[in-house]
Structures are given as C-alpha cells and as structure tokens.
PDB file of C-alpha atoms in Angstrom:
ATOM      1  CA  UNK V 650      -0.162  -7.446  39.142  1.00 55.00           C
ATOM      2  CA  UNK V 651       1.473  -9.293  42.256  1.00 57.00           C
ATOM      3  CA  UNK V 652       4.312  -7.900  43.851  1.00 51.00           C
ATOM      4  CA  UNK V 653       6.750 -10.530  43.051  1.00 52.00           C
ATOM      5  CA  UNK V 654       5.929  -9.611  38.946  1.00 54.00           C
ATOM      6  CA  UNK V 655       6.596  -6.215  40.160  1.00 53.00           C
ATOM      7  CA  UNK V 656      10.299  -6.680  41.950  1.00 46.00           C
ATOM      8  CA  UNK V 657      10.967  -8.769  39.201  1.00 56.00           C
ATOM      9  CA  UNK V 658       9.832  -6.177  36.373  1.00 54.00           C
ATOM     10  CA  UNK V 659      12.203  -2.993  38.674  1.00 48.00           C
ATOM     11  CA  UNK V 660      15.239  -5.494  38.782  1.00 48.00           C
ATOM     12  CA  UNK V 661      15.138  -5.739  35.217  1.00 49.00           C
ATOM     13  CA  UNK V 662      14.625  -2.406  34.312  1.00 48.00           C
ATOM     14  CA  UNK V 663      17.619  -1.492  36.841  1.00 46.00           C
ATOM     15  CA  UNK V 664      19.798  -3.999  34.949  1.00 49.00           C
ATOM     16  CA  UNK V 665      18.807  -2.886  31.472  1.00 48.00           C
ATOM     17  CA  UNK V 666      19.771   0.616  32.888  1.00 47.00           C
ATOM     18  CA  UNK V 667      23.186  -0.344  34.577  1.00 46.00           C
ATOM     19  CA  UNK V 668      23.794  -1.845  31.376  1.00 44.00           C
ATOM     20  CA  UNK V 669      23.188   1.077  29.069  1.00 44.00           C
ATOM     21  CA  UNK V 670      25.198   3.150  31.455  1.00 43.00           C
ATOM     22  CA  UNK V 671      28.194   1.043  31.414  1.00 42.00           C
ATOM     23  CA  UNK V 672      27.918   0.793  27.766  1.00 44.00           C
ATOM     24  CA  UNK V 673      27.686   4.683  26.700  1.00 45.00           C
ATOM     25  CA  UNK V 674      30.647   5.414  29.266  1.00 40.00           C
ATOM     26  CA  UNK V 675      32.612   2.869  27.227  1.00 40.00           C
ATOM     27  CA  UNK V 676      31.518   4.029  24.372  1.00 39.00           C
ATOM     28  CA  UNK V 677      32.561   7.585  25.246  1.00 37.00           C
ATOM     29  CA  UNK V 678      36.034   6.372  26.617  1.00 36.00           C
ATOM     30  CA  UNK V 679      36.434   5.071  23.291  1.00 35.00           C
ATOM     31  CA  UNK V 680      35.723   8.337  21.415  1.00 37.00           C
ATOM     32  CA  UNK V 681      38.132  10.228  24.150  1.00 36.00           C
ATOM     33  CA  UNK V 682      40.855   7.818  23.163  1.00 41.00           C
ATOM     34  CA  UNK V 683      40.229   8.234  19.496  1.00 40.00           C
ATOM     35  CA  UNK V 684      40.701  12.072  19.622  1.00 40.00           C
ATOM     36  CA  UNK V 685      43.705  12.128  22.196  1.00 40.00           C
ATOM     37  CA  UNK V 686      45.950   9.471  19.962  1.00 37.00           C
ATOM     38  CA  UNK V 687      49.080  11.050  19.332  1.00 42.00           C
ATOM     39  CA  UNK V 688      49.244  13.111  16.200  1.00 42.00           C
ATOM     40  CA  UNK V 689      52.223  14.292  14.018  1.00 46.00           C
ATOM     41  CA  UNK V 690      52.172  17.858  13.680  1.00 52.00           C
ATOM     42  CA  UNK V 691      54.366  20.012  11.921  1.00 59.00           C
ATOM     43  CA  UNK V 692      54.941  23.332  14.093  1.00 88.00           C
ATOM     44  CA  UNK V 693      54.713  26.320  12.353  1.00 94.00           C
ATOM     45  CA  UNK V 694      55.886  30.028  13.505  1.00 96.00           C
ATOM     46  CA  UNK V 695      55.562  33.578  11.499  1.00 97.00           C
ATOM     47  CA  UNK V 696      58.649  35.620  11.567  1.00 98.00           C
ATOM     48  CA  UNK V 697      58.453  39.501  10.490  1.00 98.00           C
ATOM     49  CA  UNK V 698      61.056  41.054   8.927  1.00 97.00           C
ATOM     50  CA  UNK V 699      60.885  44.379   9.103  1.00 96.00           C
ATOM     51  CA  UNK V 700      63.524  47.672   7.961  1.00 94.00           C
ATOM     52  CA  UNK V 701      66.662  46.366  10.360  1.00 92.00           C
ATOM     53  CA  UNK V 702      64.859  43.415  12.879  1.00 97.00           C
ATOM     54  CA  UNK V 703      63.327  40.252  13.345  1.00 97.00           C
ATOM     55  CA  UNK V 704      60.260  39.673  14.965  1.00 98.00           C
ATOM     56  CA  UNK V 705      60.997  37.561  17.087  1.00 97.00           C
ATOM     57  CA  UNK V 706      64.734  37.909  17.312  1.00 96.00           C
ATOM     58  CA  UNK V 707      64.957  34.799  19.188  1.00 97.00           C
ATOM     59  CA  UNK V 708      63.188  32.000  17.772  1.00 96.00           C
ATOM     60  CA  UNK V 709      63.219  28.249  19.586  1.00 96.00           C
ATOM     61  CA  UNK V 710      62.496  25.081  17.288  1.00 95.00           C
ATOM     62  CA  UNK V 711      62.589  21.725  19.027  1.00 95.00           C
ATOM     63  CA  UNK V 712      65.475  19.397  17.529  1.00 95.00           C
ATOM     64  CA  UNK V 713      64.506  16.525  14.857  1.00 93.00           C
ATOM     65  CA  UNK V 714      60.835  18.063  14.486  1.00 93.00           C
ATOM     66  CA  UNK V 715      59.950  19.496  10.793  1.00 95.00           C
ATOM     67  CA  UNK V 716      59.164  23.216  11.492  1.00 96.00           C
ATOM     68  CA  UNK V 717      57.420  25.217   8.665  1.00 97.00           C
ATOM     69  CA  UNK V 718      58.514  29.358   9.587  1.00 97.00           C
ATOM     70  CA  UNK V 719      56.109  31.722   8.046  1.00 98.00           C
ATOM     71  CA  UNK V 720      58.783  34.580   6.781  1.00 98.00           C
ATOM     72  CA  UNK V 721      56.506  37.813   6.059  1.00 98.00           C
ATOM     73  CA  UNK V 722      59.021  41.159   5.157  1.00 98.00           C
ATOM     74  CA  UNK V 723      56.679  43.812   6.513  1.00 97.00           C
ATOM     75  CA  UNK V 724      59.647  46.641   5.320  1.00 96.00           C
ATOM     76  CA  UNK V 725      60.446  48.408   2.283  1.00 96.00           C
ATOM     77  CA  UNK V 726      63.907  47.010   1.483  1.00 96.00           C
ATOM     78  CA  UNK V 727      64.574  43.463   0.553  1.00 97.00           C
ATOM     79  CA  UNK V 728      65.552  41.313   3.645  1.00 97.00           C
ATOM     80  CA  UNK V 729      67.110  37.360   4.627  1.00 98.00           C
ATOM     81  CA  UNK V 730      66.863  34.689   7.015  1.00 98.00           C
ATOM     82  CA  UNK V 731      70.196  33.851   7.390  1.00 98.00           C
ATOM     83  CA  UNK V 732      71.257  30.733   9.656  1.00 98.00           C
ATOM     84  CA  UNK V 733      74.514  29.481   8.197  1.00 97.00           C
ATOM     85  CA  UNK V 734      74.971  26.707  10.328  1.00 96.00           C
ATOM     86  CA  UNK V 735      71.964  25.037   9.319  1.00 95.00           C
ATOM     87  CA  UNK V 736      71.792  25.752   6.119  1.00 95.00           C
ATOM     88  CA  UNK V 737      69.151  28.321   6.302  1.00 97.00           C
ATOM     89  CA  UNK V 738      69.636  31.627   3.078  1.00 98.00           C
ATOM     90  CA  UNK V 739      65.788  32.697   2.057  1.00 98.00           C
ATOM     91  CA  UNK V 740      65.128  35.958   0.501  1.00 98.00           C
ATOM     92  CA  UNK V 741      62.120  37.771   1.059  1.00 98.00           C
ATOM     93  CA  UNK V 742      61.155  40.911  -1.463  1.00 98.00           C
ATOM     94  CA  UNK V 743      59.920  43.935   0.574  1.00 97.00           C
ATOM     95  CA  UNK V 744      55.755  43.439   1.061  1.00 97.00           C
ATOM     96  CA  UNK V 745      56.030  39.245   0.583  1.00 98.00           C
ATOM     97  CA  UNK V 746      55.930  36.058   2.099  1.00 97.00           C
ATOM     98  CA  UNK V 747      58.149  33.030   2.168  1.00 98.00           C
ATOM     99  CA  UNK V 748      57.500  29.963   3.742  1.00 98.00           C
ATOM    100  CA  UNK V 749      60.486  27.359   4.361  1.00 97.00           C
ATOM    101  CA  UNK V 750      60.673  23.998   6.164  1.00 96.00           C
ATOM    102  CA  UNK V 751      63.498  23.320   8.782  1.00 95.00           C
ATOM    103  CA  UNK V 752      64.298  19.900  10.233  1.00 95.00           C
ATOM    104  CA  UNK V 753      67.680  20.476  12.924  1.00 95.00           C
ATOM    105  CA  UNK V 754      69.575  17.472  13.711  1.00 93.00           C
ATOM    106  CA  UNK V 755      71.787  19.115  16.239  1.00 95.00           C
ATOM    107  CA  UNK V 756      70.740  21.137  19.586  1.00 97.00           C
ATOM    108  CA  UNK V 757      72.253  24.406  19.999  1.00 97.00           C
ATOM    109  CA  UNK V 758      72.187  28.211  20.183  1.00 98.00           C
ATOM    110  CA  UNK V 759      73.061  29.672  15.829  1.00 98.00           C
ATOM    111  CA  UNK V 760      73.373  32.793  15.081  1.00 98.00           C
ATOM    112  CA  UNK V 761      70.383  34.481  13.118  1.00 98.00           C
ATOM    113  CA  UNK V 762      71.129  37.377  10.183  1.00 98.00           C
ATOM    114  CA  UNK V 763      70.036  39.561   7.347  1.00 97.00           C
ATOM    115  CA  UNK V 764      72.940  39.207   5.095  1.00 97.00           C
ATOM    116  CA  UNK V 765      71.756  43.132   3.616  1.00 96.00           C
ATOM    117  CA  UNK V 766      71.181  44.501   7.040  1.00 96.00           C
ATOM    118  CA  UNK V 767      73.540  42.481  10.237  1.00 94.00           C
ATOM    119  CA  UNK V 768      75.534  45.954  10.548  1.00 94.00           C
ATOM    120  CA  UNK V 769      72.654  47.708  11.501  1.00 94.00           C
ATOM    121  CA  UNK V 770      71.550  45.737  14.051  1.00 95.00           C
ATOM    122  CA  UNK V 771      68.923  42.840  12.070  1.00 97.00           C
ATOM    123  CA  UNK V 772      70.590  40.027  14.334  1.00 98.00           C
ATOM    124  CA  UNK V 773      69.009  37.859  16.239  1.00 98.00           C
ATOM    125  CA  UNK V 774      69.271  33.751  17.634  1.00 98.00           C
ATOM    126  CA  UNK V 775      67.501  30.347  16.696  1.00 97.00           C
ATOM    127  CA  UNK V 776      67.677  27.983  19.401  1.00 97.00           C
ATOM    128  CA  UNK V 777      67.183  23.997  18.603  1.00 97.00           C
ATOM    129  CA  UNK V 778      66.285  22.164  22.213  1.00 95.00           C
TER     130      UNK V 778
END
C-alpha cells in the first residue's frame, strides 16, 4: 500500500472520529437539556403534632406555589392546624394523618394554632415569602 493511500486512509479515519465525537457530545447536551427543563413541582412538608406543639413551629411556604403539608398527630389528644388568615382549620384524630393543599396569595408572617391546645403553648408561625 503506498503512502499517499495510507495518509489518505488516517485522514479519514480522523474525520469519521471527529465526527462521531462531535455528534455524541451533542447528543449528550441534548439529553442534559431534556432532564434540566424546568419542572412544576408541588412542595410538600410533614408537620407533627404532638400533646401541646408543632413540629416545626415555624413553617415557610413560598407565595403563589401549591404546597401539599403532610399533618401527622403523633399525640394522644385530638389536635388542629389552625391559620385563620388563610383559611387554614384541619383536624387531625390522635395517631392519624391529614394531608391538605395550600396555595397563599399574599406574603407575610400568620399566626399558627391548635384551636384545643393555644393556651398551653401549641403556637407556632407560617411564613409565605
């Protein structure tokens, strides 16, 4: 085989690689982009209530976002999740679960209660940013 057939036979092979590289790297970009598109989520937090506190007592939800709170009563009396000012009143029986959906329109610090227990100290805050 003569040189010249030779050069001729690496430069192609060299291209046909180049090529191929070029090609899987797009082809990988691609895929990246697919999986880091923007996704609507809906947040979701767990909230214990427990014999006279919450757990958290301060709880932050971003504003306009649908949050889905896990409310699990780990006491033995029956508790709520009590946010007047948005609407919020769910039971819970002593031992269950409750899951509600919040959507705040308006940013601010409300105040959080159990409407059994707030005198003996099951307070605490939600705070919409």
């Amino acid at each position: 085989m003569s040189v010249k057939k030779r050069v001729i036979g690496l430069v192609v092979v060299l291209a046909m690689a180049v090529v191929m590289t070029t090609l899987g790297s797009t082809g990988v970009f691609a895929e990246s982009g697919d999986v880091t598109q923007p996704m609507e989520t809906v947040k979701s937090l767990e909230v214990e209530l427990n014999d006279n506190y919450f757990n958290p007592n301060a709880i932050t939800i971003s504003n306009g976002t649908t949050t889905t709170l896990i409310l699990k009563n780990k006491g033995k009396k029956e508790h709520t999740f009590t946010v007047e000012k948005l609407g919020i009143d769910a039971e819970v029986q002593p031992g269950k679960e409750k899951t509600i959906t919040v959507e705040p329109k308006q940013p601010g610090t409300y105040e959080l209660i159990c409407r059994y227990h707030f005198q003996g100290g099951m307070v605490g805050k939600v705070i919409v940013k």
